[in-house]
Coordinates of C-alpha atoms in Angstrom, one line a residue:
M7 CA -162.6 39.7 4.3
L8 CA -164.4 38.5 1.8
R9 CA -167.0 41.1 1.7
K10 CA -167.4 41.5 -2.1
H11 CA -169.2 38.2 -2.6
E12 CA -171.6 39.4 0.0
V13 CA -174.4 41.1 -2.3
E14 CA -174.5 38.6 -4.9
V15 CA -174.8 35.5 -2.3
G16 CA -177.7 37.3 -0.3
A17 CA -179.8 38.5 -3.6
Q18 CA -178.9 34.6 -6.1
L19 CA -180.1 32.7 -2.6
Q20 CA -183.9 33.3 -3.3
Q21 CA -183.2 33.5 -6.6
W22 CA -182.0 30.1 -7.1
F23 CA -183.6 28.5 -3.7
G24 CA -186.6 30.8 -2.9
L25 CA -184.9 31.1 0.7
K26 CA -184.9 34.5 2.3
A27 CA -181.6 34.0 4.5
F28 CA -178.8 31.4 5.0
R29 CA -178.7 29.0 8.0
P30 CA -175.8 29.4 10.5
G31 CA -172.5 28.7 8.8
Q32 CA -173.6 28.6 5.9
R33 CA -172.8 32.1 4.2
E34 CA -169.7 31.6 5.7
A35 CA -168.6 28.5 3.7
I36 CA -169.5 29.3 0.3
E37 CA -167.3 33.0 0.7
H38 CA -164.8 30.9 1.7
A39 CA -165.6 28.9 -1.5
L40 CA -165.7 31.2 -4.2
A41 CA -162.3 32.7 -3.2
G42 CA -161.0 29.9 -4.5
R43 CA -160.4 28.5 -0.5
D44 CA -161.0 24.9 0.3
V45 CA -163.5 24.7 3.5
L46 CA -163.7 21.7 5.9
V47 CA -167.4 22.1 6.6
V48 CA -169.0 20.6 10.1
M49 CA -172.9 21.3 10.9
P50 CA -175.0 19.1 12.4
T51 CA -177.7 16.7 10.4
G52 CA -180.4 18.8 9.0
S53 CA -178.3 21.9 9.0
G54 CA -178.2 22.9 4.3
K55 CA -174.8 21.4 3.8
S56 CA -176.2 20.0 0.9
L57 CA -176.6 23.9 0.0
I58 CA -173.8 25.3 0.5
Y59 CA -172.0 23.3 -2.8
Q60 CA -175.6 23.3 -4.8
Y61 CA -175.0 27.5 -4.1
C62 CA -171.4 27.4 -4.8
A63 CA -171.8 25.5 -8.0
L64 CA -174.0 28.2 -9.4
A65 CA -171.6 30.7 -8.7
R66 CA -169.1 29.2 -10.3
S67 CA -168.4 28.4 -13.9
G68 CA -167.4 24.9 -14.9
T69 CA -168.7 21.7 -13.2
T70 CA -169.6 20.7 -9.4
L71 CA -168.2 17.0 -8.9
V72 CA -170.4 15.7 -6.1
I73 CA -169.5 12.5 -4.5
S74 CA -171.6 10.5 -2.1
P75 CA -172.4 7.0 -1.2
L76 CA -176.2 7.7 -0.7
I77 CA -177.9 7.6 -4.2
A78 CA -181.4 7.8 -2.8
L79 CA -180.3 11.6 -2.0
M80 CA -178.6 11.5 -5.2
K81 CA -182.0 11.2 -7.3
D82 CA -184.4 13.2 -4.3
Q83 CA -181.4 17.0 -4.8
V84 CA -181.1 15.7 -8.2
D85 CA -185.0 15.9 -8.9
R86 CA -185.6 19.6 -7.1
L87 CA -182.5 20.8 -8.6
Q88 CA -184.0 19.4 -12.3
A89 CA -187.3 20.9 -11.1
R90 CA -185.8 24.5 -10.6
G91 CA -183.6 23.8 -14.2
I92 CA -181.1 24.0 -13.5
P93 CA -178.7 21.3 -15.1
A94 CA -178.0 18.4 -12.8
T95 CA -177.4 14.5 -12.7
Y96 CA -176.2 11.2 -11.5
I97 CA -174.4 8.5 -12.0
N98 CA -174.7 4.8 -10.1
S99 CA -174.8 1.4 -10.7
A100 CA -178.5 2.0 -10.3
L101 CA -178.7 3.3 -14.0
T102 CA -177.9 0.5 -17.3
A103 CA -175.3 0.5 -18.4
E104 CA -176.3 2.5 -21.9
E105 CA -177.7 5.8 -19.6
Q106 CA -174.7 5.7 -17.4
A107 CA -172.6 5.6 -20.8
R108 CA -174.8 8.4 -21.8
R109 CA -174.8 10.7 -19.1
V110 CA -170.3 9.9 -19.4
Q111 CA -170.6 11.4 -22.6
S112 CA -172.1 14.3 -21.5
L113 CA -170.4 15.2 -18.5
R114 CA -167.5 14.7 -21.1
A115 CA -169.3 17.8 -23.1
G116 CA -169.6 19.9 -20.2
A117 CA -173.6 19.5 -20.2
Y118 CA -174.0 19.3 -16.9
R119 CA -173.6 22.3 -13.5
L120 CA -173.3 19.3 -11.2
V121 CA -172.7 16.0 -11.3
Y122 CA -173.1 13.3 -8.7
V123 CA -171.1 9.5 -8.3
A124 CA -170.2 7.3 -6.1
P125 CA -167.3 7.4 -4.4
E126 CA -166.3 3.5 -6.2
R127 CA -167.1 5.3 -9.5
L128 CA -163.6 6.4 -9.0
R129 CA -162.5 3.6 -10.4
S130 CA -163.6 3.2 -13.6
P131 CA -160.9 4.8 -16.0
L132 CA -163.5 6.5 -18.9
F133 CA -165.2 7.9 -15.7
A134 CA -161.7 8.9 -14.3
E135 CA -161.0 10.2 -18.5
A136 CA -164.1 12.0 -18.7
V137 CA -163.6 13.9 -15.3
R138 CA -160.1 14.9 -17.1
Q139 CA -162.1 16.4 -20.2
A140 CA -164.7 18.4 -18.4
H141 CA -163.8 21.4 -16.6
V142 CA -164.4 19.8 -12.7
S143 CA -163.9 23.7 -10.7
L144 CA -165.4 21.8 -7.3
L145 CA -165.2 18.9 -5.6
A146 CA -167.5 18.2 -3.6
V147 CA -167.2 15.3 -0.7
D148 CA -169.9 15.0 1.4
E149 CA -170.6 12.0 4.4
A150 CA -166.5 13.8 4.5
H151 CA -165.9 11.1 7.9
C152 CA -166.1 8.2 5.5
I153 CA -162.8 9.0 4.2
S154 CA -161.4 8.4 7.0
Q155 CA -160.6 5.1 9.6
W156 CA -161.5 6.5 12.8
G157 CA -164.8 7.7 11.6
H158 CA -167.9 5.3 12.6
D159 CA -168.6 4.8 8.6
F160 CA -165.2 4.5 6.7
R161 CA -165.5 3.4 3.5
P162 CA -162.4 1.8 1.7
D163 CA -163.8 3.5 -1.6
Y164 CA -163.3 7.1 -0.1
L165 CA -159.1 6.9 -0.1
R166 CA -159.3 7.6 -3.6
L167 CA -160.3 10.6 -3.8
G168 CA -156.7 12.1 -2.6
E169 CA -155.1 10.6 -6.1
F170 CA -158.7 11.7 -7.6
R171 CA -158.6 15.0 -6.7
R172 CA -154.7 15.9 -7.0
Q173 CA -155.2 14.1 -11.1
L174 CA -158.1 17.0 -11.2
G175 CA -155.4 19.6 -10.7
M176 CA -157.0 20.0 -7.0
P177 CA -159.6 21.7 -7.3
T178 CA -161.1 23.7 -4.8
T179 CA -162.9 21.2 -2.0
L180 CA -165.2 21.1 0.0
A181 CA -165.5 18.4 2.8
L182 CA -169.0 18.3 4.3
T183 CA -169.5 16.0 7.5
A184 CA -172.2 15.6 10.2
T185 CA -169.9 13.8 12.3
A186 CA -166.2 14.8 12.7
T187 CA -164.1 14.6 15.8
P188 CA -161.0 16.7 15.5
E189 CA -159.0 14.0 15.1
V190 CA -161.2 12.8 12.4
Q191 CA -161.5 16.6 10.8
E192 CA -156.9 16.2 10.7
D193 CA -158.0 13.2 8.9
I194 CA -160.3 14.0 6.9
A195 CA -158.0 17.2 5.8
R196 CA -155.1 15.0 5.3
Q197 CA -156.6 12.2 3.7
L198 CA -157.9 14.7 0.6
G199 CA -155.2 17.0 1.0
L200 CA -156.7 20.3 1.4
V201 CA -154.8 23.1 1.8
R202 CA -154.7 25.5 3.7
P203 CA -158.4 25.3 4.8
A204 CA -161.8 27.0 6.5
R205 CA -162.8 25.7 8.9
V206 CA -166.7 26.3 9.3
I207 CA -167.3 23.9 12.5
T208 CA -171.2 25.0 13.6
G209 CA -172.5 24.4 17.0
F210 CA -173.2 21.2 17.7
Q211 CA -176.3 21.9 19.7
R212 CA -179.6 20.9 18.5
P213 CA -182.4 23.0 21.1
N214 CA -185.3 21.4 20.6
L215 CA -184.0 18.1 21.1
V216 CA -184.4 16.1 24.6
F217 CA -181.7 13.2 25.1
H218 CA -183.0 10.2 27.5
V219 CA -181.6 6.6 28.9
R220 CA -183.8 4.4 29.9
L221 CA -182.8 1.4 31.6
T222 CA -184.5 -2.2 29.8
P223 CA -182.4 -4.4 31.1
D224 CA -184.9 -7.2 29.9
P225 CA -186.6 -7.5 26.2
D226 CA -190.0 -7.4 28.5
S227 CA -188.2 -3.5 30.2
K228 CA -187.2 -2.8 26.5
L229 CA -191.4 -3.1 25.0
A230 CA -192.6 -1.3 27.7
A231 CA -190.0 1.6 27.1
L232 CA -190.9 1.4 23.6
R233 CA -194.3 1.0 23.6
K234 CA -194.7 4.2 26.0
V235 CA -192.1 6.5 23.8
I236 CA -195.0 5.7 20.9
T237 CA -197.9 6.6 22.9
A238 CA -197.0 9.8 24.9
V239 CA -195.0 11.4 22.0
G240 CA -196.8 10.4 18.9
G241 CA -195.8 11.4 15.5
A242 CA -193.5 9.8 13.0
G243 CA -190.8 8.2 14.7
I244 CA -187.5 5.8 13.7
V245 CA -186.0 2.9 15.4
Y246 CA -182.9 2.1 15.5
V247 CA -181.9 -2.1 15.8
G248 CA -178.6 -3.6 16.1
T249 CA -179.1 -6.6 13.3
R250 CA -181.4 -6.4 10.4
R251 CA -183.4 -9.8 12.5
E252 CA -184.3 -8.2 15.4
A253 CA -185.8 -5.3 12.6
E254 CA -188.1 -7.8 11.4
E255 CA -189.5 -9.0 14.5
L256 CA -189.7 -5.8 16.1
T257 CA -191.7 -4.7 13.1
A258 CA -193.9 -8.2 13.9
T259 CA -194.5 -7.3 17.8
L260 CA -195.5 -3.3 16.8
Q261 CA -197.5 -4.4 14.0
A262 CA -199.3 -6.8 16.1
K263 CA -199.4 -4.2 19.0
F264 CA -200.1 -0.4 17.5
R265 CA -203.4 0.7 14.9
L266 CA -199.9 2.8 13.2
P267 CA -198.2 2.2 9.8
V268 CA -194.9 0.2 11.5
Y269 CA -192.3 -0.3 8.3
C270 CA -188.9 -2.1 8.1
Y271 CA -186.3 -1.5 7.0
H272 CA -182.4 -3.0 6.5
G273 CA -179.8 -3.8 4.1
G274 CA -180.3 -7.6 3.3
M275 CA -183.7 -6.0 1.3
E276 CA -184.0 -5.9 -2.4
R277 CA -183.2 -2.4 -3.8
S278 CA -186.9 -1.8 -5.3
Q279 CA -187.8 -2.8 -1.4
R280 CA -186.2 -0.4 0.7
A281 CA -187.3 2.3 -1.8
Q282 CA -190.9 1.2 -1.9
V283 CA -190.8 1.6 2.1
Q284 CA -188.6 4.6 2.2
D285 CA -191.1 6.7 0.1
A286 CA -193.8 5.1 2.3
Y287 CA -192.5 6.4 5.4
L288 CA -192.7 9.7 3.8
H289 CA -195.5 10.5 3.3
D290 CA -197.5 8.7 6.3
P291 CA -197.7 11.5 9.4
Q292 CA -198.1 8.8 11.9
A293 CA -195.6 6.2 10.6
I294 CA -192.8 4.6 12.6
M295 CA -189.7 3.0 10.7
V296 CA -188.3 0.3 12.7
A297 CA -184.6 -0.4 10.6
T298 CA -181.1 -1.1 11.5
N299 CA -178.5 1.8 10.2
A300 CA -178.3 1.5 6.6
F301 CA -181.9 3.6 6.9
G302 CA -181.4 7.4 7.5
M303 CA -178.9 8.8 5.3
G304 CA -179.7 11.0 2.7
V305 CA -183.7 11.0 3.8
D306 CA -185.4 14.2 4.4
R307 CA -188.3 13.9 7.0
P308 CA -187.3 17.4 8.7
D309 CA -191.5 16.6 11.7
V310 CA -189.8 12.8 12.9
R311 CA -191.1 13.0 16.4
F312 CA -188.7 10.7 17.8
V313 CA -185.6 9.0 17.5
V314 CA -185.4 5.4 20.0
H315 CA -182.4 3.0 20.0
Y316 CA -183.5 0.3 20.8
T317 CA -179.7 -1.3 21.4
L318 CA -176.6 0.0 21.9
P319 CA -175.1 1.2 19.3
G320 CA -171.2 1.6 18.9
S321 CA -170.1 5.2 18.8
L322 CA -171.0 8.7 20.1
E323 CA -170.9 10.1 16.4
A324 CA -173.2 7.3 15.5
Y325 CA -175.7 7.6 18.1
Y326 CA -175.8 11.9 17.5
Q327 CA -176.1 11.5 14.1
E328 CA -179.1 9.1 14.0
A329 CA -180.7 10.6 16.6
G330 CA -180.1 14.3 14.7
R331 CA -182.9 12.6 12.5
A332 CA -185.3 13.4 15.0
G333 CA -186.5 17.6 14.5
R334 CA -185.7 18.9 11.6
D335 CA -188.2 21.3 11.4
G336 CA -187.3 23.1 14.6
K337 CA -189.9 21.4 17.1
L338 CA -189.6 20.0 20.5
A339 CA -188.0 16.0 19.7
Q340 CA -187.4 13.1 21.8
C341 CA -184.5 11.3 21.5
V342 CA -184.0 7.6 23.4
L343 CA -181.6 5.4 24.0
L344 CA -182.9 2.4 25.6
Y345 CA -179.8 0.3 28.1
D346 CA -179.5 -2.5 28.3
P347 CA -175.8 -3.6 30.2
R348 CA -175.9 -7.0 27.7
D349 CA -176.2 -5.4 24.6
R350 CA -172.2 -4.0 25.1
G351 CA -171.9 -7.3 23.6
L352 CA -173.2 -6.8 19.5
Q353 CA -171.0 -4.0 19.4
E354 CA -168.3 -6.4 21.1
W355 CA -168.7 -9.1 17.9
F356 CA -169.1 -6.2 15.3
I357 CA -165.4 -5.0 16.0
E358 CA -164.2 -8.6 16.1
N359 CA -166.0 -9.5 12.8
D360 CA -166.1 -6.6 11.2
M361 CA -162.0 -6.7 9.8
P362 CA -161.2 -9.9 8.4
T363 CA -158.2 -12.0 9.6
A364 CA -154.5 -12.8 8.5
H365 CA -156.1 -16.2 7.3
E366 CA -159.5 -14.1 4.9
L367 CA -157.0 -12.5 3.6
Q368 CA -154.5 -14.8 2.8
A369 CA -157.7 -17.2 1.5
L370 CA -159.0 -13.7 -0.3
H371 CA -155.5 -13.6 -2.3
A372 CA -155.4 -16.8 -3.3
A373 CA -158.0 -17.0 -4.6
L374 CA -157.8 -14.2 -6.9
T375 CA -154.3 -14.9 -7.5
Q376 CA -155.6 -18.6 -9.4
R377 CA -158.6 -17.0 -11.5
A378 CA -156.0 -14.7 -12.8
A379 CA -153.7 -17.1 -13.6
Q380 CA -156.6 -19.0 -15.3
A381 CA -157.7 -16.1 -17.0
G382 CA -154.3 -15.1 -18.7
G383 CA -153.3 -12.1 -14.9
R384 CA -156.1 -9.9 -15.0
V385 CA -159.8 -11.3 -13.7
T386 CA -163.0 -9.6 -13.8
L387 CA -165.8 -10.6 -11.2
S388 CA -169.2 -9.3 -10.3
A389 CA -169.1 -7.9 -6.8
E390 CA -171.7 -11.3 -5.8
E391 CA -169.0 -13.3 -8.0
L392 CA -166.5 -12.3 -5.6
S393 CA -168.0 -12.9 -2.7
A394 CA -169.2 -16.2 -3.3
L395 CA -165.5 -17.2 -4.1
S396 CA -164.5 -15.8 -1.2
R397 CA -166.8 -16.8 1.5
L398 CA -167.0 -12.7 3.0
P399 CA -169.5 -11.0 3.8
E400 CA -169.8 -7.6 2.1
T401 CA -168.1 -5.5 5.2
K402 CA -165.0 -7.8 5.7
L403 CA -164.6 -8.4 1.5
R404 CA -164.5 -4.7 0.5
V405 CA -162.1 -3.8 3.7
G406 CA -159.8 -6.7 2.9
L407 CA -159.9 -5.3 -0.9
A408 CA -158.8 -2.1 0.4
H409 CA -155.9 -3.3 2.2
L410 CA -154.7 -5.9 -0.2
E411 CA -154.6 -2.6 -2.7
R412 CA -153.1 0.1 -0.6
V413 CA -150.5 -2.4 0.8
G414 CA -150.2 -3.5 -3.4
A415 CA -150.9 -7.4 -3.4
V416 CA -154.0 -6.7 -5.9
E417 CA -155.2 -3.9 -8.1
M418 CA -158.6 -2.7 -8.5
H419 CA -160.7 -1.1 -11.9
S420 CA -164.0 -0.7 -12.6
A421 CA -164.7 -2.9 -15.7
A422 CA -168.7 -3.1 -17.5
A423 CA -171.6 -2.5 -15.9
R424 CA -171.2 -3.1 -11.8
D425 CA -167.9 -5.9 -12.9
L426 CA -164.5 -5.1 -11.0
A427 CA -161.2 -6.3 -12.3
F428 CA -158.6 -7.3 -10.6
V429 CA -154.5 -7.4 -11.4
V430 CA -153.1 -9.6 -8.9
K431 CA -149.6 -9.1 -7.3
P432 CA -147.7 -11.4 -4.6
L433 CA -148.6 -10.9 -0.9
T434 CA -145.5 -11.0 0.8
E435 CA -145.2 -11.3 5.3
A436 CA -144.4 -7.9 5.5
M437 CA -147.6 -6.5 3.6
L438 CA -149.8 -8.8 5.8
S439 CA -147.8 -7.7 9.0
D440 CA -149.0 -4.2 8.1
V441 CA -151.9 -5.1 7.2
M442 CA -152.5 -7.1 10.0
S443 CA -151.1 -3.7 12.3
S444 CA -153.5 -1.4 10.3
I445 CA -156.6 -4.1 12.1
H446 CA -155.4 -3.8 15.1
L447 CA -154.9 -0.2 15.5
W448 CA -158.5 0.0 14.3
R449 CA -160.1 -2.8 17.0
A450 CA -158.3 -1.2 19.7
H451 CA -160.2 2.5 18.7
K452 CA -163.9 0.8 18.1
R453 CA -163.1 -0.2 21.7
A454 CA -162.2 3.1 23.1
Q455 CA -165.6 4.7 20.8
L456 CA -168.1 2.0 22.7
D457 CA -166.1 2.5 26.2
K458 CA -167.2 5.9 25.5
M459 CA -170.6 5.3 24.3
V460 CA -170.7 3.4 27.1
A461 CA -170.2 6.4 29.5
Y462 CA -172.9 8.4 28.1
A463 CA -175.7 5.4 28.6
E464 CA -174.0 5.5 32.3
T465 CA -173.3 8.6 33.8
T466 CA -176.4 10.3 36.0
T467 CA -174.4 12.9 36.6
R468 CA -174.1 15.4 33.9
C469 CA -175.8 16.7 30.8
R470 CA -176.3 14.2 28.2
Q471 CA -176.3 16.8 25.5
Q472 CA -173.5 19.1 27.3
M473 CA -171.4 15.1 26.4
L474 CA -172.5 14.8 23.2
V475 CA -171.1 18.3 21.9
E476 CA -168.1 17.9 23.5
H477 CA -167.5 14.8 22.1
F478 CA -167.2 17.3 18.9
G479 CA -165.3 19.5 20.9
D480 CA -167.6 21.6 21.2
R481 CA -167.1 23.6 24.7
S482 CA -170.1 26.6 24.5
P483 CA -172.2 25.4 27.6
I484 CA -175.9 24.1 26.6
T485 CA -178.6 26.6 27.5
A486 CA -181.6 25.1 26.3
R487 CA -183.7 23.3 28.8
P488 CA -185.2 20.9 28.9
C489 CA -182.3 18.6 26.8
C490 CA -181.9 15.6 28.4
D491 CA -183.4 13.6 31.6
F492 CA -180.7 14.6 33.9
H493 CA -182.1 18.5 34.0
I494 CA -185.3 17.0 34.1
R495 CA -184.8 15.0 37.2
Q496 CA -183.5 18.8 38.7
A497 CA -186.2 20.8 37.9
R498 CA -188.6 18.4 39.1
G499 CA -185.7 18.5 42.4
E500 CA -184.9 15.0 42.4
A501 CA -181.0 14.4 44.1
H502 CA -180.6 10.9 42.5
P503 CA -181.7 8.8 39.7
D504 CA -185.0 7.3 38.8
H505 CA -185.0 4.1 41.1
S506 CA -183.8 1.9 37.7
H507 CA -181.1 3.7 36.9
A508 CA -179.9 4.1 40.8
R509 CA -180.0 -0.1 40.9
A510 CA -178.4 0.1 38.1
Q511 CA -175.5 2.9 39.4
P512 CA -175.6 2.5 43.0
K513 CA -172.6 5.3 43.6
A514 CA -172.4 6.9 40.1
A515 CA -169.4 9.7 40.7
S516 CA -169.1 12.7 38.0
H517 CA -166.0 11.0 37.1
V518 CA -166.4 7.0 37.3
H519 CA -164.6 6.2 34.4
T520 CA -161.0 6.7 34.5
L521 CA -158.6 4.0 34.9
D522 CA -157.5 4.9 38.2
D523 CA -160.7 5.3 40.2
T524 CA -160.6 1.2 38.7
A525 CA -156.9 0.9 39.5
A526 CA -156.9 2.0 43.3
L527 CA -160.0 -0.1 44.4
L528 CA -158.7 -3.2 42.0
A529 CA -155.2 -2.5 44.3
Q530 CA -157.4 -3.1 47.1
G531 CA -158.4 -6.8 46.8
L532 CA -161.6 -5.7 45.4
S533 CA -163.0 -7.9 42.5
I534 CA -163.9 -7.3 39.0
S535 CA -168.3 -6.9 40.1
E536 CA -167.3 -6.2 44.0
V537 CA -165.3 -2.4 41.4
A538 CA -168.9 -2.5 38.6
A539 CA -171.1 -2.2 42.3
R540 CA -168.6 0.2 44.2
R541 CA -168.2 2.5 41.1
G542 CA -171.7 2.2 39.5
L543 CA -170.7 0.9 36.2
V544 CA -171.6 -2.9 34.7
V545 CA -168.9 -5.3 34.7
S546 CA -168.3 -5.0 31.2
T547 CA -166.6 -1.7 31.8
I548 CA -164.7 -2.5 34.9
Y549 CA -163.3 -5.6 32.7
T550 CA -162.2 -3.0 29.7
H551 CA -160.5 -0.9 32.3
A552 CA -159.1 -3.8 33.8
A553 CA -157.0 -5.0 29.9
K554 CA -156.2 -2.1 29.3
L555 CA -154.6 -1.3 33.1
I556 CA -152.6 -4.9 31.8
A557 CA -151.4 -3.9 27.9
E558 CA -150.1 -0.7 29.8
G559 CA -148.4 -2.5 32.7
R560 CA -150.6 -1.3 34.8
L561 CA -152.4 -4.3 36.7
S562 CA -151.2 -7.5 37.6
L563 CA -153.2 -10.1 35.0
R564 CA -153.8 -12.5 38.3
A565 CA -155.9 -9.8 40.1
V566 CA -158.4 -9.5 37.6
V567 CA -158.3 -13.2 35.9
S568 CA -157.5 -17.1 37.6
E569 CA -154.5 -18.7 36.7
Q570 CA -157.6 -22.0 35.4
V571 CA -159.3 -19.6 33.2
E572 CA -155.9 -17.8 32.1
L573 CA -154.5 -21.2 31.6
A574 CA -158.0 -22.4 29.3
V575 CA -157.9 -18.7 27.6
R576 CA -154.0 -19.8 26.3
R577 CA -154.8 -22.8 25.4
A578 CA -157.3 -21.8 23.0
I579 CA -155.5 -19.0 21.8
A580 CA -153.3 -21.1 20.5
E581 CA -155.7 -23.2 18.6
V582 CA -156.7 -20.8 17.2
G583 CA -153.5 -19.4 16.8
S584 CA -154.1 -15.2 16.8
A585 CA -155.3 -13.3 19.9
E586 CA -156.8 -11.1 17.3
R587 CA -160.4 -12.1 17.3
L588 CA -162.5 -13.0 20.5
A589 CA -165.4 -15.0 19.4
P590 CA -164.0 -17.8 18.0
I591 CA -161.8 -18.1 20.9
K592 CA -165.1 -17.8 23.2
A593 CA -166.2 -20.8 21.4
L594 CA -163.7 -23.0 22.3
L595 CA -164.3 -21.6 26.4
P596 CA -166.7 -22.6 28.7
E597 CA -170.1 -20.8 28.8
E598 CA -169.3 -19.1 32.4
V599 CA -165.9 -17.7 30.5
E600 CA -166.8 -14.1 30.0
Y601 CA -165.7 -11.8 26.9
G602 CA -164.1 -9.8 29.9
A603 CA -161.9 -12.1 31.0
I604 CA -160.8 -13.4 27.7
R605 CA -160.1 -9.3 26.9
C606 CA -157.5 -9.8 30.1
V607 CA -155.7 -12.8 29.1
V608 CA -155.6 -11.8 25.0
A609 CA -154.3 -7.8 27.0
Q610 CA -152.0 -9.9 28.7
V611 CA -150.0 -12.0 25.6
Q612 CA -150.4 -9.2 23.4
R613 CA -147.7 -7.4 26.0
E614 CA -145.7 -10.2 26.0
Q615 CA -145.9 -10.6 22.1
S616 CA -144.7 -6.6 22.3
V617 CA -141.9 -7.1 24.9
K618 CA -140.4 -9.9 23.5
A619 CA -140.1 -8.3 19.6
N620 CA -138.6 -5.6 21.4
H621 CA -136.3 -7.0 22.8

């Protein structure tokens, strides 16, 4: 259908990029975009998504605007393009205000073929005006899953892209991501307003990656398993941990135990320090990076031989994207999850604490209102000043502001340098209710995603890579062997999991995670711990099933929670004033009251509130 582009597409690939052949999906996406059609591209990490919009930028007239949250990637790609004589630049907060202004003026004059910006740049009226005067013929949205609150890395500033695209006159748009489930793909297309987009979705199989899960129920077994991977595999590796403190402590431990370069990376480090560590890692053949999830996006190291998750991730999307940073050179690489069932608690804490409470939203709005009144109706603050004023951490702050802006309680604009200018409007009860309903849905979605991650970690009867690719809507059978520990055990003739898994999962079944199975066992009078043992699952998973069954009206609360515990939890909820967050409720209860029991009572309370509201 689009063959008129094929000859020039093939010839110019060598001329512009020094490549002889396209990777799967690249040519198809390019041809659609050159024909003026919006394209949604979903390709695994390392499959060459950036070449698609770079090629299109050179094949079309005008300027290609690339939206990306990755400052490191911007500089890396611009340096490479400029080395090939291609006029490209980036505009972000790492530059001085004077340099930003100079590049914006050059953009206005049409001096660049590609311009990379972070999504928060769209807040600047001066930048928006410059873009409108330039001839933007192609809009490329990298990491497009960030626009969806159902994705694993939602970024509120991406929500401006749909309106921004309309202001530009709906240019041909490429939306690109490595981790979008079918649900997230639909949300990307809707949020951006893509017109009948072509979908280029390449197989998610990574035939050179081998996926393993090791049960490590205590710190000593975790460290021993990690040492075994480092010793047995060798080469460069990444070890993902859950917190900044854990990153620093594990780095110190590994530095003491191995004569290898071990680096630490997390979001609390200074930007210059992070850049220095990243550069050192990229140029050392035996380097090990211990990092939080702040590390990896846009980091181009093809020879990573292993990725170890020292702590359970919050979703399969996050896990597959991070694990997929191994073996981008096509050679064999290992992806290992060290599973301690108690790690689920950390992810649950993130779910409870990454979103602001109603009280925190009201306090944030009140602080902005007060400052705006003192400033004559419009207040300008730096991000640091705003964080200090609101007493909210960065994640909560930006999410809270996005929700307040969405319901019309504030208007935000970029000011000079890194400051934000606010026009504050009233926050009504209806607006607050709208925000809290959205946050409640988000938390429910995140808990469901965590359930799927735990199911992956606990399975003993399925191909792990098959589970991963099916999560993204890819139903093609996995053909590479070995692709995971399940097939390795089969090849060895092992009828059952190794002993460590057998202790944790004595009677795992092929459909171990259905609510119906849990409901049937609870109906027989079994306790939570007895059901967990019967099904080969951890107690926290069965509590999660029970809470869902209670919320659906399929299980009596008394079947899983005693009257004494229920009354204690209800009193704590009343004292906190909300059932939205579990952590403050837990703080008011005896140590022996588990999060799972609290979640079951909360499900009952919310069900009662729902029934009351509908009558």
